[in-house]
Coordinates of C-alpha atoms in Angstrom, one line a residue:
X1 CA 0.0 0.0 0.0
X2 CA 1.2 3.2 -1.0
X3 CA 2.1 5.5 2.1
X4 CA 1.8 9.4 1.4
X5 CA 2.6 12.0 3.6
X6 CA 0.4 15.1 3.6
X7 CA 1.8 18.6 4.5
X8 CA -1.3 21.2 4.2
X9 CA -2.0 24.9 5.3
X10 CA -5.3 24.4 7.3
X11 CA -6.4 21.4 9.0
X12 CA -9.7 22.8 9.1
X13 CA -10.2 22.8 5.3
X14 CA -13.3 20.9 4.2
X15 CA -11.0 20.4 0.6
X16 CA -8.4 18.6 3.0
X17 CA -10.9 16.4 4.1
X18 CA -12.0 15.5 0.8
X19 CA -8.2 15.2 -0.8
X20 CA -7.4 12.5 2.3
X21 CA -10.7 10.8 1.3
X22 CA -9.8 10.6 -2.5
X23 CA -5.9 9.1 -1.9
X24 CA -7.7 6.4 0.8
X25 CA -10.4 5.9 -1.5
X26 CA -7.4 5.0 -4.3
X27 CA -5.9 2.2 -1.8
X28 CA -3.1 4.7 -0.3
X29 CA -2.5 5.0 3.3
X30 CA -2.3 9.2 4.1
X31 CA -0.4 10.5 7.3
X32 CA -1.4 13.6 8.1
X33 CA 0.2 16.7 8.8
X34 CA -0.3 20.5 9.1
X35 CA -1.8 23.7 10.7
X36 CA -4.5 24.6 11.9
X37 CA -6.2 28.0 11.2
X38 CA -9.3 27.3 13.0
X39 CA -11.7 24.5 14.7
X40 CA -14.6 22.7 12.4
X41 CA -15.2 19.0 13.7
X42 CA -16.8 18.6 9.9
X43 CA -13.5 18.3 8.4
X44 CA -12.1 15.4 10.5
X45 CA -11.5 12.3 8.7
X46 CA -12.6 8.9 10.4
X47 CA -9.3 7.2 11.4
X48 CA -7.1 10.4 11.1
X49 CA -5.4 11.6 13.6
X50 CA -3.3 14.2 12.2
X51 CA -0.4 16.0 13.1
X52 CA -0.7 19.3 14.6
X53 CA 2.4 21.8 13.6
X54 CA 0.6 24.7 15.2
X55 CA -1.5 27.6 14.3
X56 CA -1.8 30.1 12.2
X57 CA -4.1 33.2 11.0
X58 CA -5.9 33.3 7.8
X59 CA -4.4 36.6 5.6
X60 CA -1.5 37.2 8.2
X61 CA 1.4 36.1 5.5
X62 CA 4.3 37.2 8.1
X63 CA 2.2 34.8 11.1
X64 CA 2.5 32.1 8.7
X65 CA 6.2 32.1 7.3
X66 CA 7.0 32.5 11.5
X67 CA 5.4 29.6 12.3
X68 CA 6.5 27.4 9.2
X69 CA 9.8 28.4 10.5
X70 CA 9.5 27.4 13.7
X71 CA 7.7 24.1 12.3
X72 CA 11.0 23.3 10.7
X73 CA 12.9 23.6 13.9
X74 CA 10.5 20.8 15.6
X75 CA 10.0 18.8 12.7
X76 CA 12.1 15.7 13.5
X77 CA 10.5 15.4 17.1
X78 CA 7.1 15.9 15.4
X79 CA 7.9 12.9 12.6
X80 CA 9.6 10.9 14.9
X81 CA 7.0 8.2 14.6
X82 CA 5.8 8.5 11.7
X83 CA 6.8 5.5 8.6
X84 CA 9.0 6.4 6.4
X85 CA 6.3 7.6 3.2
X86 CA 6.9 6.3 -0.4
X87 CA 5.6 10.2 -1.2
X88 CA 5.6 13.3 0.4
X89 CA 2.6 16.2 -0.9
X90 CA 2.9 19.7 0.3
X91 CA 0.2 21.8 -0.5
X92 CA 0.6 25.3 -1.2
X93 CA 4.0 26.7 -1.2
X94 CA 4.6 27.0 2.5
X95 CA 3.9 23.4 2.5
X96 CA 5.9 22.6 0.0
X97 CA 9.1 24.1 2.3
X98 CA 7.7 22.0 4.9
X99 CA 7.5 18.7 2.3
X100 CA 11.5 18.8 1.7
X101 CA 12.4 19.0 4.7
X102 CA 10.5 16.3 6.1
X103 CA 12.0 14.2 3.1
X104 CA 15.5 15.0 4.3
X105 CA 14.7 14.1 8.0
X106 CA 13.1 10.5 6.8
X107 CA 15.8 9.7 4.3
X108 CA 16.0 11.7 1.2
X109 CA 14.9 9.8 -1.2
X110 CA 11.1 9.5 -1.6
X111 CA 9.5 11.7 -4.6
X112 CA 7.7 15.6 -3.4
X113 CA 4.8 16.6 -5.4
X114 CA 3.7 20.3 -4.8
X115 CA -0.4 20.7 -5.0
X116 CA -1.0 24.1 -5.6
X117 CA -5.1 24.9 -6.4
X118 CA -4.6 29.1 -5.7
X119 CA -2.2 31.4 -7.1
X120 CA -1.7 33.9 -3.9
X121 CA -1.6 37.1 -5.2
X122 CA 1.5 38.0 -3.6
X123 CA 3.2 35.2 -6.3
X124 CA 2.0 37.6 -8.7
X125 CA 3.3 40.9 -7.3
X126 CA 5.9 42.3 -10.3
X127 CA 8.0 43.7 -7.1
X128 CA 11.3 42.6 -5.2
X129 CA 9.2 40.8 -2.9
X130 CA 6.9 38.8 -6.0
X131 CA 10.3 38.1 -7.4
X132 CA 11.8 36.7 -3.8
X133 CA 8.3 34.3 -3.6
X134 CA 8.8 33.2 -7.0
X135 CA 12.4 32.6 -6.5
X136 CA 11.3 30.4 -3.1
X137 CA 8.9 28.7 -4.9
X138 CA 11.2 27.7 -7.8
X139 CA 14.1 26.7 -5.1
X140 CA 11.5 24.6 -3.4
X141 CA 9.8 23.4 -6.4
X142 CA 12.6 22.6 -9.0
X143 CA 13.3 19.2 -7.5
X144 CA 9.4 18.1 -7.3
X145 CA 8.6 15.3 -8.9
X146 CA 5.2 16.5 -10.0
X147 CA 2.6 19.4 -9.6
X148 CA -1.1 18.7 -8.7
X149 CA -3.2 22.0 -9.9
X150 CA -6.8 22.4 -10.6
X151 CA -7.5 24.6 -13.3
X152 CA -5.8 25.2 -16.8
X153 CA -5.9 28.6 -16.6
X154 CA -3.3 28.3 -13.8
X155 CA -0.9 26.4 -16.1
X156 CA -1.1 28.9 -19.0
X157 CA -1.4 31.9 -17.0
X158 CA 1.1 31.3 -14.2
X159 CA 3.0 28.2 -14.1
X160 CA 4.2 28.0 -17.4
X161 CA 4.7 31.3 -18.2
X162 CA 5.9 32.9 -14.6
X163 CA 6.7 30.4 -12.6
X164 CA 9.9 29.3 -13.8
X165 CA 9.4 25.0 -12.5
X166 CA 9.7 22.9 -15.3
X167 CA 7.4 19.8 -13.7
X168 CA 5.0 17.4 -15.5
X169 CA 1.8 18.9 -14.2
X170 CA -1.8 16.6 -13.5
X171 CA -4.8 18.4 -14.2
X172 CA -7.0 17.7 -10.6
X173 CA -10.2 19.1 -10.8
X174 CA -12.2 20.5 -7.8
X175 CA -14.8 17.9 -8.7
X176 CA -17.3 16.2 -6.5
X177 CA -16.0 13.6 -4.5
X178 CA -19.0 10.2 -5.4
X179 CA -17.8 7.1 -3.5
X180 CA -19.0 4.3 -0.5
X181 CA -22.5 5.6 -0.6
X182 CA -22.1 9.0 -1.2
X183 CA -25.1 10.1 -2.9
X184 CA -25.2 11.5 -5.8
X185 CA -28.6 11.1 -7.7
X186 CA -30.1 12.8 -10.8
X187 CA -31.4 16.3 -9.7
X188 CA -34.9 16.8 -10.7
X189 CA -36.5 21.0 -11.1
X190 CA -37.2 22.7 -8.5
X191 CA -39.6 25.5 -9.4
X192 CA -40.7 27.7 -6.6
X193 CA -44.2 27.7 -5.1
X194 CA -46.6 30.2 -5.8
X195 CA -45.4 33.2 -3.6
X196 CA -41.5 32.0 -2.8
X197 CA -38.7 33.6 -4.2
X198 CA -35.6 32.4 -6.6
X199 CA -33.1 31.1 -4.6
X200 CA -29.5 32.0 -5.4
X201 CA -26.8 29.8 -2.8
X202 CA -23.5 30.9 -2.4
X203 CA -21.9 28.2 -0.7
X204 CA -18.4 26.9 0.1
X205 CA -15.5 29.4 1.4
X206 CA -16.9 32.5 1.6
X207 CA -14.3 35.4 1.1
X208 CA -15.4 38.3 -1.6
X209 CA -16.7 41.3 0.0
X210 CA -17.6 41.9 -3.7
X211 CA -19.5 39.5 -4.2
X212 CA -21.4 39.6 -0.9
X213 CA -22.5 43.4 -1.1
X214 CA -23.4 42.6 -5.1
X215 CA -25.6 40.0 -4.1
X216 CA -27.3 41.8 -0.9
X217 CA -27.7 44.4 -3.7
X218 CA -29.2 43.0 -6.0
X219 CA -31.7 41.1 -4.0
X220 CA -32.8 44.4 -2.3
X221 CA -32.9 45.9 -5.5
X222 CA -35.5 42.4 -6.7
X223 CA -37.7 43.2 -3.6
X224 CA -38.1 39.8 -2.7
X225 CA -38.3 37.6 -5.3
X226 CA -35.1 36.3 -5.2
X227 CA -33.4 35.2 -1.8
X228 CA -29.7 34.4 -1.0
X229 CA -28.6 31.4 1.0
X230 CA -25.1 31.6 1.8
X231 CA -23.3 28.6 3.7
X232 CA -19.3 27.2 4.8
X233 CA -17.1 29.2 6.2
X234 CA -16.8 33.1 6.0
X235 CA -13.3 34.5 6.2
X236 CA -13.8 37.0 8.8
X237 CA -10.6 38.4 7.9
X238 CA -12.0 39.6 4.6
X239 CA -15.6 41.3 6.3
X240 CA -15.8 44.2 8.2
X241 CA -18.9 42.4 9.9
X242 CA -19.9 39.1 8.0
X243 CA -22.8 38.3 10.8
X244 CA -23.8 41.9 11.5
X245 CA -23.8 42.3 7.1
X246 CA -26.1 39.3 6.7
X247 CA -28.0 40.3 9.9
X248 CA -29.5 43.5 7.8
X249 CA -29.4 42.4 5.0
X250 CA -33.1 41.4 4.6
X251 CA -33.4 39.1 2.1
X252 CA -29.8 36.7 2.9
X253 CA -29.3 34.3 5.7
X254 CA -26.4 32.0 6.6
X255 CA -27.0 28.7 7.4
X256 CA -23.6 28.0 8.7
X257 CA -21.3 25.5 7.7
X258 CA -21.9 21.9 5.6
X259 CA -20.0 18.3 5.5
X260 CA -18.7 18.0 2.1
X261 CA -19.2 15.8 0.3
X262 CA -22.1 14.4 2.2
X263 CA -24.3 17.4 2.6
X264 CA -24.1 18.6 -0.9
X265 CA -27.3 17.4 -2.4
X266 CA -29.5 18.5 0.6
X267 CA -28.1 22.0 0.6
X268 CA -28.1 22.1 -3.4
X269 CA -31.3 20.8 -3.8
X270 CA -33.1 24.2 -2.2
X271 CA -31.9 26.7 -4.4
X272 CA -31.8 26.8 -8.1
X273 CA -28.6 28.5 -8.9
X274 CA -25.2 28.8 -7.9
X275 CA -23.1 31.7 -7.3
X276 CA -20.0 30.1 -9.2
X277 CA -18.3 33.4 -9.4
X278 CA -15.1 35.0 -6.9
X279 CA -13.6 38.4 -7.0
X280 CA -11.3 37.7 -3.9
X281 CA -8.4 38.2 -6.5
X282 CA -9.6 39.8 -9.3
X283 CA -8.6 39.4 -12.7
X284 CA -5.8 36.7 -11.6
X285 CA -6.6 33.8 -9.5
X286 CA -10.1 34.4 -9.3
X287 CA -10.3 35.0 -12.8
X288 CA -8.5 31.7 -13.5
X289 CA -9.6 29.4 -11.4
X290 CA -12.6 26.7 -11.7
X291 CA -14.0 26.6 -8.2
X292 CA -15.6 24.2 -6.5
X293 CA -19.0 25.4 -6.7
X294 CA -19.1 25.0 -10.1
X295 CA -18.9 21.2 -10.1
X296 CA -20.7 21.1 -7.2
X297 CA -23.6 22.9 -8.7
X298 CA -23.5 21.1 -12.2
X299 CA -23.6 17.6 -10.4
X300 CA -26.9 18.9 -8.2
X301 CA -28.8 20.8 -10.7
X302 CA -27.9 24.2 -9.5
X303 CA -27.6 26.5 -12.5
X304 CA -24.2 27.8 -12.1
X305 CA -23.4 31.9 -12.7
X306 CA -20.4 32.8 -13.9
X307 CA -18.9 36.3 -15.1
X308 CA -17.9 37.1 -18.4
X309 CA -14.1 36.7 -19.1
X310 CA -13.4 34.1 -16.1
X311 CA -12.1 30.9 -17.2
X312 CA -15.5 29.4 -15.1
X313 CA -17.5 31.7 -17.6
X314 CA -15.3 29.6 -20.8
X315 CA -16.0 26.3 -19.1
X316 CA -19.8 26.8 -19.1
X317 CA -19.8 29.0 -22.6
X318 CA -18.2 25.6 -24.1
X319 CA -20.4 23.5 -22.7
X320 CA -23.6 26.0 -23.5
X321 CA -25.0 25.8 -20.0
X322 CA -25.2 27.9 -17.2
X323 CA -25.7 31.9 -17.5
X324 CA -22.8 34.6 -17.8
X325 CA -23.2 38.0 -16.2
X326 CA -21.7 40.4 -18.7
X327 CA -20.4 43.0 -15.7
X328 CA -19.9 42.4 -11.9
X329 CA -22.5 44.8 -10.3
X330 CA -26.0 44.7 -9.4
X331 CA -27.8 46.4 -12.2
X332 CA -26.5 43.5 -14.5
X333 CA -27.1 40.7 -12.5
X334 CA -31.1 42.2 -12.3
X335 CA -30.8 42.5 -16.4
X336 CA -29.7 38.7 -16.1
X337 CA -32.6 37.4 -13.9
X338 CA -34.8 40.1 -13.4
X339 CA -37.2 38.2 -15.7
X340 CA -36.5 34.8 -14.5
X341 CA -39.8 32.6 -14.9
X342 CA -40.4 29.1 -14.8
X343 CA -39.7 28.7 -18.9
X344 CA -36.1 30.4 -18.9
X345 CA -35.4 28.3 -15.7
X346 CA -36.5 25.2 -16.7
X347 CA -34.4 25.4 -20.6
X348 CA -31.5 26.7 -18.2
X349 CA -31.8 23.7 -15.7
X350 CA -32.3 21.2 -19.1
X351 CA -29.0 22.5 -20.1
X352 CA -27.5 21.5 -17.3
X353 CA -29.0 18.3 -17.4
X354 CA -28.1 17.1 -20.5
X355 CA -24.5 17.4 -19.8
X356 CA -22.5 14.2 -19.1
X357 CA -22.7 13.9 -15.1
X358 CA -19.2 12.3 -14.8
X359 CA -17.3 15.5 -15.6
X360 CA -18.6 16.9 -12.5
X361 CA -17.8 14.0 -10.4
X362 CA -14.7 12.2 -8.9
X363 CA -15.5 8.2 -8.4
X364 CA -13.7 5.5 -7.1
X365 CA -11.7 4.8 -10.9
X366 CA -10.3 8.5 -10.4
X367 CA -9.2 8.3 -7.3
X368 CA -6.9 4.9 -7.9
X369 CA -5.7 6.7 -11.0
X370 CA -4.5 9.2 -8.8
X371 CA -2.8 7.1 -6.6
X372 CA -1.4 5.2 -9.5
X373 CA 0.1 8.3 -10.9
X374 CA 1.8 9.1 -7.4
X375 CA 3.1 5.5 -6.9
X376 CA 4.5 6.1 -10.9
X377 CA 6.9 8.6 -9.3
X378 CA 8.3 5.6 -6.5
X379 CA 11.5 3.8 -7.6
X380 CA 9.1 0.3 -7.6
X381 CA 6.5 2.5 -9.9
X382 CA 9.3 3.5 -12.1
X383 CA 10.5 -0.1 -12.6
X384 CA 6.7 -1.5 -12.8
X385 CA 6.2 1.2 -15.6
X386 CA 9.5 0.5 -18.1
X387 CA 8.7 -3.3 -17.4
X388 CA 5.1 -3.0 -18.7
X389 CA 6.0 0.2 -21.2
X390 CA 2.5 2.4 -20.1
X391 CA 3.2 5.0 -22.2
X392 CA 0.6 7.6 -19.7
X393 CA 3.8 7.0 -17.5
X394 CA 6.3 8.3 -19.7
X395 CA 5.2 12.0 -20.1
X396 CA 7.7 14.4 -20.9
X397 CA 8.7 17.2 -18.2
X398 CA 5.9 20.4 -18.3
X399 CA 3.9 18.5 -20.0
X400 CA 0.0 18.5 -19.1
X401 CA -2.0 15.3 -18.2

């Protein structure tokens, strides 16, 4: 059995939760390691008892380097009894820091793969101190074995282009994780009764002021017919006054956080569309990444709403489904729905429908091909693969699976 150990940012990460549960799912066995940004019992794992490195506060980059640091200084006490991995993952650049140098206490010689699903805007910063991240990252990086990203907007945009790490790259989408029971059955309409309003569900990590003041907006400026559900977990950092903001605002509520995957169809299956759309970053990561809403959404029946010029907006505008608002404010998103009725809804939801339901979902076969790929990258993978000649194992360096 493959043995992978897993460096992350934030123990408390529902998309931690589900990554562990994908590698199991694939027949590895996952040690666990990392920080911890807040509490949420709805991302512990069943059988995981991870390793704590310490704490550390969402948005406070000079908080986090600090205790990475000081991780490093522990980390052989910390690891002491842990098994020698066959792979080490670090996600997100700190992580990946974190990654080598656990591979140098345990022996040196097991593969690193660096997962990295956000750009961080301060990666992107044209300054001395964008240029000193990106040097990091590329002195971390250069020896990886591999890079696990979830969007290719990232690769064109960013790794290939600005990066400066020559790794093959997997393409890992933020899809739906559908295994042991989790359900994940055709969605059917939901038309609202006579006298109930559209419902519009932001759900997941709620960051974007933007998005949250366009929304409360526009459903003032609808009067009612259209209500906002909002549920995960708000970044506090990012709000003046998330609770007091929703408190007023009279036609939102939050209905607190969700177990994911598990609760996805329940909380899906009361609203018809999905707020698919982030301007946390604006016009970089934000702009290039495919969220997990969006698969989330596609797989329940939740018409998803994009904005034009996002790489979200071109994954929908290929697949002619979902709806595109042309600019992010208010009066455009009441030109967009204002006239919603049951026909445009229901040749919106059919849309949605017709598409094929795997590419919104991550089953059991995905999830040993994962695991596959990572055990490629052991010394016994390498010698399994030029003894059987698989040519998916024989990619060249950069390139894009």
């Amino acid at each position: 059995m493959l043995h992978i150990l897993y460096f992350v940012h934030d123990l408390a990460d529902p998309a931690i939760r589900r990554r562990v549960l994908m590698l199991q799912a694939g027949g590895a066995k996952v040690t666990l390691a990392g920080f911890r940004r807040d509490d949420n019992t709805l991302a512990a794992i069943d059988g995981v008892e991870p390793i704590e490195l310490g704490r550390t506060r969402d948005s406070h980059f000079a908080q986090r380097i600090a205790a990475v640091a000081k991780s490093a200084l522990q980390l052989r006490s910390l690891l002491r009894s842990v098994e020698k991995p066959d792979v080490v993952i670090g996600r997100n650049l700190e992580m990946l820091a974190v990654a080598n140098r656990a591979k140098s206490i345990l022996g040196g010689d097991m593969p690193v793969v660096y997962e990295c699903l956000d750009i961080h805007r301060l990666l992107l910063r044209k300054d001395v101190f964008g240029g000193a991240l990106r040097s990091a990252e590329r002195h971390f990086g250069t020896d990886a074995a591999l890079l696990l990203t979830s969007s290719p907007a990232f690769v064109e945009h960013y790794f290939r282009s600005r990066s400066g790490l020559d790794l093959p790259i997997v393409l890992l989408e933020n899809k739906v994780l559908a295994i042991d029971g989790i359900r994940a059955e055709i969605a059917v309409p939901r038309l609202p009764s006579s006298g109930e309003p559209w419902k519009i569900g932001w759900f997941g990590a709620l960051r974007c002021r933007k998005s949250l003041e366009l929304l409360a907006n526009f459903s003032r400026r609808m009067e009612g017919r259209f209500e906002i559900i909002l549920r995960g977990r708000p970044a506090h950092s990012e709000f003046n006054d998330f609770d007091g903001f929703v408190r007023d605002a009279p036609f939102m509520r939050f209905d607190g956080p969700y177990k994911n995957p598990e609760d996805l169809a329940a909380i899906y299956g009361e609203v018809q569309f999905s707020w698919a759309i982030d301007f946390f970053e604006e016009g970089l990561n934000s702009s290039w990444l495919l969220p997990n809403r969006l698969y989330e959404g596609g797989l329940h029946g939740a018409v998803p709403i994009a904005v034009d010029g996002t790489e979200t907006a071109r994954f929908l505008a290929n697949r002619k489904t979902g709806l595109t608002l042309e600019k992010a404010n208010a009066a455009n998103l009441v030109a967009l729905l204002g006239d919603m009725n049951s026909e445009r809804y229901l040749a919106a939801f059919n849309a949605l429908a017709a598409q094929d339901r795997r590419q919104w979902m991550t089953d059991r076969a995905e999830c040993r091909g994962l695991v596959e790929r990572l055990a490629s990258l052991t010394d016994a993978g390498q010698q399994t693969a030029e003894l059987q000649t698989l040519p998916q194992l024989h990619r060249n360096r950069g390139g894009l699976q």
